[in-house]
């Protein structure tokens, strides 16, 4: 839902890329385009100066300022500097026009932004595609792309059903906003919504957001005003009068699908891509989704969407939210960044004509082996069961007696300050060695004798007795290397009042090697990332001691080559 590429990258792009002789010269104009209700949206229309057209066009819709107005002004013919990666340059070089729009109520656009991807915002997408298709510089073929919020706007544009929209490549998005961001397992994410809310409120008021490095504010005046408002006076009045939403306050009480997104707002289940599943399933647009194994729950978003809509391409990598570096726990997994040339080639394949789309493509990175794998479908997996056994052991056979462990919840325990849930705020993902993490109980398997390939969502099923009103059970799946270093793989969380719990973890792929061992650790708190459950008081958890086969870890494995 969020994420802004670092201002450092944006400024460097302006100074180093736009200023070099290899960058294409651009024709840029900034019109206001009226929507069906009269609200005018601010656009940057960017075309390669050397290619007169008509051109295929790629649309990007953002709520993070469509381009920066620089204090020194833009060099003539320069590509505008944007908060995201410099995707515009390779698109222009390949012969595309690019249109970047501030969604309603943000940037230099009129209207009100009350919730993400409101019905009015989604309706605007069809109007923008129609406007682009009718321009003399357009050949009538439109694509849409973006990362995070802009990725979701790209995907939702396909729900509008406009025949001119031919291809969508959406990166790092949530399919199910509740489970994949706001309250996984019914436990509220307190870190990301607050940080994101502070930043977008500043942006919508025309202020430099705290998310960006302070020094970059020396160069950035704000969002670009329109061509008919060169001094920005109208923009300043618009921002001063704007109703700015406090997103953190709107989502504070959300725990379940029917909880409203703010007082009087829609149910959270009606916000985001999953709410448009039927329209997307009927769409004839070529849709690709890319996600990251440790970028929030964006890998879950790709896999879930794959079950409901006909994707021509699904890709899951080990990259961070920006896609500019690998965040795999294995330092040797280096081949894990987004290649912008692949983004351009996607549009070359799907905006060039009416040729058949061809077979679906699935591509994923397998951490541990450092390999990219590919097929026409995701791997077929079977569940491999490991039982919670006495002595903190994971056993491949049902134990003769219970493997119960006693945990007094330490509410000061935290997973990591830089974790998957803050990746969208330009933070790294670095769990380090969790061997000495506070407030946890652990079960560990014997070292592997043969390789094991994991793909999908592991699950912990166990009896949990709660001494207290309720609890949050945080589960971490880890790998213990031969040298004893503990590598984080994935996690899950579930709110419970006790009894049998089934806790799905975030989707993961991993090729485990002989000599490595699986480990499951359970905690009752994650300070700074998730809410405290209960809000006050102490809690004791008794984990395990269900029927003989019921306390177990179920692994989705694509290879049953075996563990000893």
Coordinates of C-alpha atoms in Angstrom, one line a residue:
X1 CA 0.0 0.0 0.0
X2 CA 2.9 2.3 0.4
X3 CA 6.6 2.8 -0.2
X4 CA 8.5 5.5 -1.8
X5 CA 11.8 5.0 -3.5
X6 CA 14.5 7.0 -1.7
X7 CA 14.8 10.7 -2.6
X8 CA 18.6 10.0 -2.8
X9 CA 17.9 7.7 -5.8
X10 CA 15.5 10.2 -7.4
X11 CA 17.9 13.1 -7.0
X12 CA 20.8 11.0 -8.3
X13 CA 18.7 10.0 -11.3
X14 CA 18.0 13.7 -12.1
X15 CA 21.7 14.8 -11.7
X16 CA 23.4 11.7 -13.2
X17 CA 21.0 10.1 -15.7
X18 CA 19.0 13.0 -17.1
X19 CA 22.1 15.0 -17.5
X20 CA 24.0 12.4 -19.5
X21 CA 24.1 12.3 -23.3
X22 CA 22.6 8.8 -23.4
X23 CA 19.3 9.8 -21.7
X24 CA 16.6 10.5 -24.3
X25 CA 15.4 14.1 -24.6
X26 CA 11.8 14.4 -23.4
X27 CA 8.8 16.5 -24.4
X28 CA 6.9 17.2 -21.2
X29 CA 3.6 18.9 -20.6
X30 CA 1.4 19.0 -17.5
X31 CA -2.3 19.2 -18.2
X32 CA -5.3 18.9 -15.9
X33 CA -7.8 16.3 -17.1
X34 CA -11.5 16.4 -15.9
X35 CA -13.0 13.2 -14.6
X36 CA -16.7 12.2 -14.8
X37 CA -17.7 14.3 -11.8
X38 CA -15.7 17.4 -12.9
X39 CA -12.7 16.8 -10.6
X40 CA -9.5 17.5 -12.5
X41 CA -6.4 15.2 -12.1
X42 CA -2.9 16.5 -12.6
X43 CA -0.8 14.7 -15.2
X44 CA 2.8 14.6 -16.5
X45 CA 2.8 13.6 -20.1
X46 CA 6.3 12.5 -21.1
X47 CA 7.2 11.6 -24.7
X48 CA 10.5 10.9 -26.4
X49 CA 11.5 14.0 -28.4
X50 CA 13.1 11.9 -31.1
X51 CA 9.9 9.8 -31.8
X52 CA 7.0 11.9 -33.1
X53 CA 4.4 9.2 -32.6
X54 CA 1.7 7.9 -32.4
X55 CA 3.1 5.9 -29.5
X56 CA 2.0 3.1 -27.1
X57 CA 1.6 4.6 -23.7
X58 CA 2.4 3.4 -20.1
X59 CA 0.2 4.9 -17.3
X60 CA 1.4 5.3 -13.7
X61 CA -1.0 6.5 -11.1
X62 CA 0.5 7.6 -7.8
X63 CA -0.4 9.2 -4.5
X64 CA 3.3 10.2 -3.8
X65 CA 3.7 13.3 -6.0
X66 CA 3.9 12.4 -9.7
X67 CA 7.1 14.4 -10.1
X68 CA 9.3 16.7 -8.1
X69 CA 9.5 20.5 -8.7
X70 CA 13.2 21.2 -8.1
X71 CA 14.3 24.4 -6.5
X72 CA 16.8 25.0 -9.4
X73 CA 14.2 24.2 -12.1
X74 CA 14.3 21.4 -14.6
X75 CA 16.9 21.3 -17.3
X76 CA 15.4 21.7 -20.8
X77 CA 14.3 18.4 -22.3
X78 CA 15.0 16.5 -19.0
X79 CA 12.9 13.6 -17.9
X80 CA 11.0 14.7 -14.7
X81 CA 12.5 13.5 -11.4
X82 CA 10.1 11.2 -9.6
X83 CA 10.0 9.5 -6.1
X84 CA 10.3 6.1 -7.7
X85 CA 13.0 4.4 -9.7
X86 CA 13.9 5.8 -13.1
X87 CA 11.6 3.5 -15.2
X88 CA 10.6 6.4 -17.5
X89 CA 14.1 6.6 -19.1
X90 CA 14.1 3.0 -20.5
X91 CA 10.5 3.3 -21.5
X92 CA 11.1 6.5 -23.5
X93 CA 14.3 4.9 -25.0
X94 CA 12.1 2.0 -26.1
X95 CA 9.6 4.3 -27.9
X96 CA 6.9 4.6 -25.3
X97 CA 5.1 7.6 -24.0
X98 CA 4.6 7.7 -20.2
X99 CA 1.7 9.4 -18.4
X100 CA 2.0 9.9 -14.6
X101 CA -1.1 11.0 -12.7
X102 CA -1.6 12.2 -9.1
X103 CA -4.7 10.3 -7.9
X104 CA -7.6 12.5 -6.8
X105 CA -7.0 14.4 -3.6
X106 CA -3.2 14.1 -3.8
X107 CA -0.3 16.0 -5.3
X108 CA -1.7 18.7 -7.6
X109 CA -5.0 16.9 -8.3
X110 CA -8.4 18.1 -7.1
X111 CA -10.9 16.1 -5.1
X112 CA -10.7 14.2 -1.8
X113 CA -8.6 11.2 -0.9
X114 CA -10.4 9.4 2.0
X115 CA -9.4 5.8 1.6
X116 CA -7.0 4.0 -0.7
X117 CA -8.5 3.1 -4.1
X118 CA -12.0 4.4 -3.5
X119 CA -14.7 3.7 -6.0
X120 CA -14.2 7.2 -7.4
X121 CA -10.4 6.6 -7.7
X122 CA -11.0 3.3 -9.6
X123 CA -13.5 5.0 -11.9
X124 CA -10.9 7.7 -12.7
X125 CA -8.7 5.0 -14.0
X126 CA -11.0 4.2 -16.9
X127 CA -11.4 7.9 -17.7
X128 CA -7.6 8.3 -17.8
X129 CA -7.2 5.3 -20.1
X130 CA -9.9 6.7 -22.4
X131 CA -8.2 10.2 -22.4
X132 CA -4.8 8.7 -23.3
X133 CA -6.3 6.6 -26.1
X134 CA -7.8 9.7 -27.8
X135 CA -4.7 11.8 -27.8
X136 CA -3.0 12.5 -31.2
X137 CA 0.4 11.3 -29.9
X138 CA -1.2 7.9 -28.7
X139 CA -1.6 4.8 -30.9
X140 CA -4.5 3.7 -28.8
X141 CA -2.7 1.0 -26.9
X142 CA -2.2 1.6 -23.2
X143 CA -0.3 -0.3 -20.5
X144 CA -0.2 0.4 -16.7
X145 CA 2.5 -0.3 -14.2
X146 CA 3.7 0.7 -10.7
X147 CA 5.2 -0.4 -7.4
X148 CA 3.2 -0.7 -4.2
X149 CA 0.3 1.8 -4.2
X150 CA 1.0 2.5 -7.9
X151 CA 1.1 -1.2 -8.6
X152 CA -2.4 -1.6 -7.1
X153 CA -3.7 1.3 -9.2
X154 CA -2.2 -0.4 -12.2
X155 CA -4.0 -3.7 -11.4
X156 CA -7.3 -2.0 -10.6
X157 CA -7.2 -0.2 -13.9
X158 CA -7.8 -3.6 -15.5
X159 CA -11.1 -3.9 -13.5
X160 CA -12.5 -0.9 -15.5
X161 CA -12.8 -2.9 -18.7
X162 CA -11.6 -0.3 -21.1
X163 CA -10.6 -2.0 -24.4
X164 CA -7.6 0.3 -24.9
X165 CA -5.8 -1.1 -21.8
X166 CA -3.9 -4.1 -23.0
X167 CA -1.3 -4.9 -20.4
X168 CA -0.6 -4.4 -16.6
X169 CA 2.5 -5.1 -14.7
X170 CA 1.9 -4.6 -10.9
X171 CA 4.8 -5.0 -8.5
X172 CA 4.8 -5.4 -4.7
X173 CA 1.1 -5.2 -3.9
X174 CA -1.3 -6.6 -1.3
X175 CA -4.2 -8.7 -2.7
X176 CA -6.0 -8.9 0.7
X177 CA -5.3 -5.6 2.6
X178 CA -6.4 -7.0 5.9
X179 CA -4.4 -10.2 6.2
X180 CA -1.4 -9.0 4.2
X181 CA -0.8 -5.6 5.9
X182 CA -3.3 -4.2 8.4
X183 CA -4.0 -7.1 10.9
X184 CA -2.5 -10.5 10.0
X185 CA -4.2 -13.1 12.0
X186 CA -6.4 -10.5 13.7
X187 CA -3.4 -8.8 15.3
X188 CA -3.0 -5.1 14.3
X189 CA 0.2 -4.0 12.6
X190 CA 1.0 -0.9 14.5
X191 CA 4.3 0.1 12.8
X192 CA 3.6 0.5 9.1
X193 CA 0.2 2.3 9.2
X194 CA 1.5 5.0 11.5
X195 CA 4.7 5.7 9.6
X196 CA 2.8 5.6 6.3
X197 CA 0.1 7.9 7.6
X198 CA 2.5 10.5 8.8
X199 CA 4.3 10.6 5.4
X200 CA 1.2 10.8 3.2
X201 CA -0.4 13.5 5.3
X202 CA 2.7 15.6 4.8
X203 CA 2.7 14.9 1.1
X204 CA -0.9 15.9 0.7
X205 CA -0.3 19.2 2.6
X206 CA 2.5 20.0 0.2
X207 CA 5.2 19.4 2.8
X208 CA 8.4 17.4 2.5
X209 CA 7.7 14.1 4.2
X210 CA 9.8 12.7 7.1
X211 CA 10.3 9.5 5.1
X212 CA 12.8 11.2 2.7
X213 CA 16.4 12.0 3.7
X214 CA 16.5 15.5 5.2
X215 CA 19.2 16.7 2.8
X216 CA 17.2 15.9 -0.3
X217 CA 14.8 18.7 0.9
X218 CA 17.4 21.2 -0.2
X219 CA 16.7 20.3 -3.8
X220 CA 12.9 19.6 -3.8
X221 CA 10.4 22.4 -3.7
X222 CA 7.3 20.1 -3.8
X223 CA 5.1 18.4 -6.3
X224 CA 5.1 19.9 -9.8
X225 CA 2.3 22.5 -10.5
X226 CA 0.5 22.3 -13.8
X227 CA 1.4 24.2 -17.0
X228 CA -1.4 26.7 -16.4
X229 CA -0.2 27.4 -12.9
X230 CA 3.6 27.9 -13.3
X231 CA 4.0 29.9 -10.1
X232 CA 2.1 27.3 -8.1
X233 CA -0.3 29.7 -6.5
X234 CA -3.4 27.6 -7.3
X235 CA -1.6 24.5 -6.1
X236 CA -0.8 26.2 -2.8
X237 CA -4.4 27.1 -2.2
X238 CA -5.5 23.6 -3.2
X239 CA -3.2 22.0 -0.6
X240 CA -4.1 24.5 2.1
X241 CA -7.8 23.8 1.7
X242 CA -7.4 20.0 1.2
X243 CA -9.1 17.5 3.6
X244 CA -6.3 15.2 4.6
X245 CA -7.0 11.8 6.0
X246 CA -5.4 10.3 9.0
X247 CA -5.0 6.7 7.8
X248 CA -3.6 5.4 11.1
X249 CA -6.7 6.6 12.9
X250 CA -9.0 5.1 10.2
X251 CA -7.6 1.6 10.5
X252 CA -7.0 1.5 14.3
X253 CA -10.0 -0.6 15.0
X254 CA -9.7 -3.0 12.1
X255 CA -9.2 -6.7 13.0
X256 CA -11.8 -8.5 10.8
X257 CA -13.0 -8.4 7.2
X258 CA -16.2 -6.6 7.9
X259 CA -14.7 -3.9 10.2
X260 CA -15.1 -0.5 8.5
X261 CA -12.2 1.5 7.1
X262 CA -12.9 4.5 9.3
X263 CA -16.2 5.5 10.8
X264 CA -18.9 5.1 8.2
X265 CA -16.3 3.8 5.7
X266 CA -16.6 0.6 3.6
X267 CA -15.7 -2.8 5.1
X268 CA -12.0 -3.3 4.8
X269 CA -12.8 -6.4 2.7
X270 CA -14.1 -4.0 0.0
X271 CA -10.8 -2.0 -0.2
X272 CA -8.1 -3.2 -2.6
X273 CA -7.7 -5.7 -5.4
X274 CA -9.6 -8.7 -3.8
X275 CA -12.8 -6.6 -3.8
X276 CA -12.6 -6.4 -7.6
X277 CA -11.9 -10.1 -8.1
X278 CA -14.8 -10.8 -10.5
X279 CA -14.0 -7.8 -12.7
X280 CA -10.3 -8.8 -12.9
X281 CA -11.2 -12.4 -13.6
X282 CA -13.3 -11.3 -16.6
X283 CA -10.6 -8.9 -17.8
X284 CA -8.9 -9.5 -21.2
X285 CA -5.9 -7.5 -20.1
X286 CA -2.5 -9.3 -20.0
X287 CA -1.7 -9.1 -16.2
X288 CA 1.6 -9.7 -14.5
X289 CA 2.2 -9.6 -10.8
X290 CA 5.6 -9.4 -9.1
X291 CA 6.3 -9.8 -5.4
X292 CA 9.0 -10.4 -2.9
X293 CA 9.4 -13.2 -0.4
X294 CA 10.4 -10.8 2.4
X295 CA 8.6 -7.6 1.3
X296 CA 5.7 -7.6 3.6
X297 CA 3.3 -10.2 2.3
X298 CA 3.6 -9.4 -1.4
X299 CA 4.5 -13.0 -2.2
X300 CA 1.2 -14.1 -0.7
X301 CA -0.5 -11.4 -2.8
X302 CA 1.0 -12.9 -6.0
X303 CA 0.1 -16.5 -5.1
X304 CA -3.5 -15.6 -4.0
X305 CA -4.2 -13.5 -7.1
X306 CA -2.9 -16.4 -9.2
X307 CA -5.8 -18.6 -7.8
X308 CA -8.5 -16.0 -8.8
X309 CA -7.4 -14.2 -11.9
X310 CA -5.7 -15.4 -15.1
X311 CA -2.1 -14.0 -14.8
X312 CA 0.1 -14.2 -17.9
X313 CA 3.1 -13.8 -15.6
X314 CA 3.8 -14.2 -11.9
X315 CA 7.3 -13.5 -10.5
X316 CA 8.5 -13.7 -6.9
X317 CA 12.0 -12.6 -6.0
X318 CA 14.2 -12.1 -2.9
X319 CA 14.3 -8.3 -3.3
X320 CA 13.3 -5.5 -1.1
X321 CA 10.3 -3.2 -1.7
X322 CA 12.2 -1.1 -4.2
X323 CA 13.6 -4.1 -5.9
X324 CA 17.1 -2.7 -5.9
X325 CA 18.8 -5.3 -3.7
X326 CA 18.4 -8.8 -2.4
X327 CA 17.2 -9.2 1.2
X328 CA 17.7 -13.0 1.4
X329 CA 18.9 -14.3 4.7
X330 CA 21.6 -16.1 2.8
X331 CA 24.4 -13.5 2.0
X332 CA 25.4 -15.5 -1.2
X333 CA 21.9 -15.0 -2.8
X334 CA 23.0 -12.0 -4.8
X335 CA 21.0 -12.5 -8.1
X336 CA 17.9 -10.9 -6.7
X337 CA 17.2 -7.4 -8.0
X338 CA 14.5 -6.1 -10.4
X339 CA 15.8 -5.7 -13.9
X340 CA 13.9 -2.7 -15.4
X341 CA 14.7 -4.0 -18.8
X342 CA 12.4 -6.9 -18.0
X343 CA 9.6 -4.4 -17.3
X344 CA 10.2 -2.8 -20.7
X345 CA 10.3 -6.2 -22.4
X346 CA 6.9 -7.1 -20.8
X347 CA 5.3 -4.2 -22.5
X348 CA 7.1 -4.9 -25.8
X349 CA 5.4 -8.3 -25.7
X350 CA 1.9 -7.1 -24.9
X351 CA 1.6 -3.7 -26.4
X352 CA 3.0 -4.4 -29.8
X353 CA 0.0 -6.1 -31.4
X354 CA -2.8 -8.5 -31.0
X355 CA -0.8 -11.7 -31.0
X356 CA -2.0 -14.5 -28.7
X357 CA -0.6 -14.1 -25.1
X358 CA 0.7 -17.6 -25.0
X359 CA 1.3 -19.9 -22.0
X360 CA 1.3 -18.4 -18.5
X361 CA 4.8 -17.9 -17.0
X362 CA 5.8 -18.4 -13.4
X363 CA 9.2 -17.5 -12.2
X364 CA 10.6 -17.6 -8.6
X365 CA 13.8 -17.3 -6.8
X366 CA 14.8 -20.2 -4.4
X367 CA 16.8 -18.8 -1.5
X368 CA 19.3 -21.2 -0.1
X369 CA 20.4 -22.4 -3.5
X370 CA 20.5 -19.0 -5.1
X371 CA 18.7 -20.2 -8.2
X372 CA 15.9 -18.8 -10.3
X373 CA 13.3 -21.4 -11.4
X374 CA 10.6 -21.2 -14.0
X375 CA 7.6 -23.0 -15.3
X376 CA 4.1 -22.6 -16.6
X377 CA 2.6 -23.1 -13.1
X378 CA 3.7 -22.8 -9.5
X379 CA 5.2 -26.0 -8.0
X380 CA 2.8 -28.7 -6.9
X381 CA 3.5 -29.4 -3.2
X382 CA 2.5 -31.9 -0.6
X383 CA 2.4 -31.5 3.2
X384 CA 5.3 -32.9 5.1
X385 CA 4.6 -33.2 8.9
X386 CA 7.0 -32.6 11.8
X387 CA 5.7 -33.2 15.3
X388 CA 6.3 -31.1 18.4
X389 CA 8.2 -33.5 20.6
X390 CA 9.5 -33.4 24.2
X391 CA 12.9 -31.6 24.7
X392 CA 12.2 -29.0 22.1
X393 CA 12.5 -31.4 19.2
X394 CA 10.8 -31.6 15.8
X395 CA 10.3 -35.2 15.0
X396 CA 9.2 -36.9 11.8
X397 CA 7.3 -39.5 13.9
X398 CA 4.4 -38.9 16.3
X399 CA 5.9 -38.7 19.8
X400 CA 4.8 -41.1 22.5
X401 CA 4.1 -38.2 24.8
X402 CA 3.4 -34.5 24.7
X403 CA 6.0 -31.9 23.5
X404 CA 4.4 -29.1 25.6
X405 CA 6.4 -25.9 26.4
X406 CA 5.6 -23.2 28.9
X407 CA 6.0 -19.5 27.9
X408 CA 5.5 -16.5 30.1
X409 CA 5.0 -13.8 27.5
X410 CA 7.8 -11.1 27.4
X411 CA 6.0 -8.1 26.0
X412 CA 9.4 -6.4 25.4
X413 CA 10.4 -9.1 22.9
X414 CA 10.7 -8.0 19.3
X415 CA 11.5 -9.8 16.0
X416 CA 13.6 -7.1 14.5
X417 CA 13.4 -3.3 14.0
X418 CA 14.0 -3.7 10.2
X419 CA 11.6 -6.4 9.2
X420 CA 9.3 -7.4 6.4
X421 CA 6.5 -5.2 7.7
X422 CA 8.5 -2.0 7.4
X423 CA 10.0 -2.8 4.0
X424 CA 7.4 -0.5 2.3
X425 CA 8.9 2.5 4.2
X426 CA 12.3 2.2 2.6
X427 CA 13.7 0.2 5.5
X428 CA 16.0 -2.8 5.0
X429 CA 15.0 -6.4 6.0
X430 CA 17.5 -7.7 8.4
X431 CA 16.5 -10.2 11.1
X432 CA 20.1 -11.2 11.9
X433 CA 20.8 -14.3 14.0
X434 CA 17.6 -14.9 16.0
X435 CA 19.3 -17.6 18.2
X436 CA 19.2 -15.3 21.3
X437 CA 15.9 -13.6 20.6
X438 CA 14.0 -12.8 23.8
X439 CA 10.8 -14.4 25.0
X440 CA 10.5 -17.5 22.9
X441 CA 10.3 -21.3 23.0
X442 CA 11.9 -23.5 20.4
X443 CA 11.6 -26.8 18.6
X444 CA 14.4 -28.0 16.3
X445 CA 14.6 -30.8 13.8
X446 CA 17.8 -32.9 13.3
X447 CA 20.2 -31.8 10.5
X448 CA 19.0 -32.7 7.0
X449 CA 20.6 -35.7 5.3
X450 CA 19.3 -34.7 1.8
X451 CA 18.1 -31.5 0.1
X452 CA 14.5 -30.3 0.7
X453 CA 12.6 -27.9 -1.5
X454 CA 10.0 -25.7 0.3
X455 CA 7.4 -23.7 -1.6
X456 CA 4.3 -22.1 -0.2
X457 CA 2.8 -21.4 3.3
X458 CA 4.0 -23.5 6.2
X459 CA 1.5 -24.0 9.0
X460 CA 1.8 -24.6 12.8
X461 CA -1.1 -26.6 14.3
X462 CA -1.1 -27.0 18.0
X463 CA -3.1 -26.8 21.3
X464 CA -2.4 -23.5 23.0
X465 CA -3.7 -22.9 26.6
X466 CA -3.9 -19.2 27.5
X467 CA -3.6 -18.1 31.1
X468 CA -5.1 -14.7 30.6
X469 CA -7.9 -13.1 28.5
X470 CA -6.3 -13.6 25.1
X471 CA -3.0 -13.8 23.4
X472 CA -1.1 -13.3 20.1
X473 CA 0.9 -16.3 19.1
X474 CA 3.8 -15.3 16.9
X475 CA 5.5 -18.2 15.0
X476 CA 8.9 -18.0 13.2
X477 CA 10.3 -20.6 10.8
X478 CA 14.0 -20.6 10.7
X479 CA 17.0 -22.5 9.4
X480 CA 20.0 -23.4 11.6
X481 CA 23.2 -23.6 9.6
X482 CA 26.1 -25.9 10.2
X483 CA 27.9 -23.1 12.0
X484 CA 24.9 -22.6 14.3
X485 CA 23.8 -19.3 12.8
X486 CA 20.0 -19.0 12.7
X487 CA 18.5 -17.7 9.5
X488 CA 15.0 -16.3 9.5
X489 CA 12.7 -17.8 6.8
X490 CA 9.1 -16.7 7.5
X491 CA 6.5 -16.0 10.1
X492 CA 2.9 -16.1 11.1
X493 CA 0.7 -14.7 13.9
X494 CA -2.8 -15.5 15.3
X495 CA -4.9 -14.0 18.0
X496 CA -6.4 -16.6 20.3
X497 CA -8.2 -17.2 23.5
X498 CA -6.9 -20.7 23.7
X499 CA -7.7 -24.1 22.3
X500 CA -6.5 -25.6 19.0
X501 CA -4.9 -23.0 16.7
X502 CA -3.9 -23.2 13.1
X503 CA -1.4 -20.5 12.2
X504 CA -0.5 -20.0 8.5
X505 CA 2.9 -18.4 7.8
X506 CA 3.8 -16.0 5.0
X507 CA 4.6 -17.8 1.8
X508 CA 8.2 -18.7 1.2
X509 CA 10.5 -20.7 -1.1
X510 CA 13.7 -22.2 0.1
X511 CA 16.1 -24.9 -1.0
X512 CA 17.5 -26.4 2.2
X513 CA 20.9 -28.2 2.0
X514 CA 22.2 -31.3 3.8
X515 CA 23.5 -30.4 7.3
X516 CA 21.0 -27.5 7.8
X517 CA 18.2 -27.9 10.3
X518 CA 14.6 -26.5 10.6
X519 CA 13.7 -24.6 13.7
X520 CA 10.3 -23.3 14.9
X521 CA 10.2 -20.6 17.6
X522 CA 7.1 -19.2 19.2
X523 CA 6.7 -15.9 21.0
X524 CA 3.8 -14.0 22.4
X525 CA 4.8 -10.5 21.4
X526 CA 6.6 -8.4 18.7
X527 CA 7.3 -5.0 20.2
X528 CA 7.0 -2.1 17.9
X529 CA 5.6 -4.1 15.0
X530 CA 2.3 -5.6 16.3
X531 CA -0.1 -4.6 19.0
X532 CA 0.2 -6.0 22.5
X533 CA -2.4 -8.7 23.1
X534 CA -3.9 -8.3 25.6
X535 CA -3.5 -4.5 25.9
X536 CA -2.6 -4.8 29.7
X537 CA -1.7 -7.5 32.1
X538 CA 0.4 -10.7 31.9
X539 CA -0.1 -13.8 29.9
X540 CA 1.3 -17.4 30.1
X541 CA 1.1 -19.8 27.2
X542 CA 1.2 -23.6 27.4
X543 CA 1.9 -24.8 23.8
X544 CA 1.4 -28.4 22.8
X545 CA -0.1 -31.3 24.7
X546 CA -2.9 -31.9 22.2
X547 CA -3.8 -35.4 20.9
X548 CA -0.9 -37.5 19.8
X549 CA -0.7 -36.3 16.2
X550 CA -2.2 -32.8 16.5
X551 CA 0.8 -30.6 17.6
X552 CA 2.7 -30.3 14.4
X553 CA 4.4 -28.2 11.7
X554 CA 3.2 -28.8 8.2
X555 CA 5.7 -27.9 5.4
X556 CA 4.7 -27.5 1.8
X557 CA 7.4 -29.4 0.0
X558 CA 7.9 -29.8 -3.7
X559 CA 10.5 -32.5 -3.2
X560 CA 10.1 -35.5 -0.8
X561 CA 13.8 -36.5 -1.2
X562 CA 13.7 -36.8 2.6
X563 CA 15.1 -35.9 5.9
X564 CA 16.5 -38.4 8.3

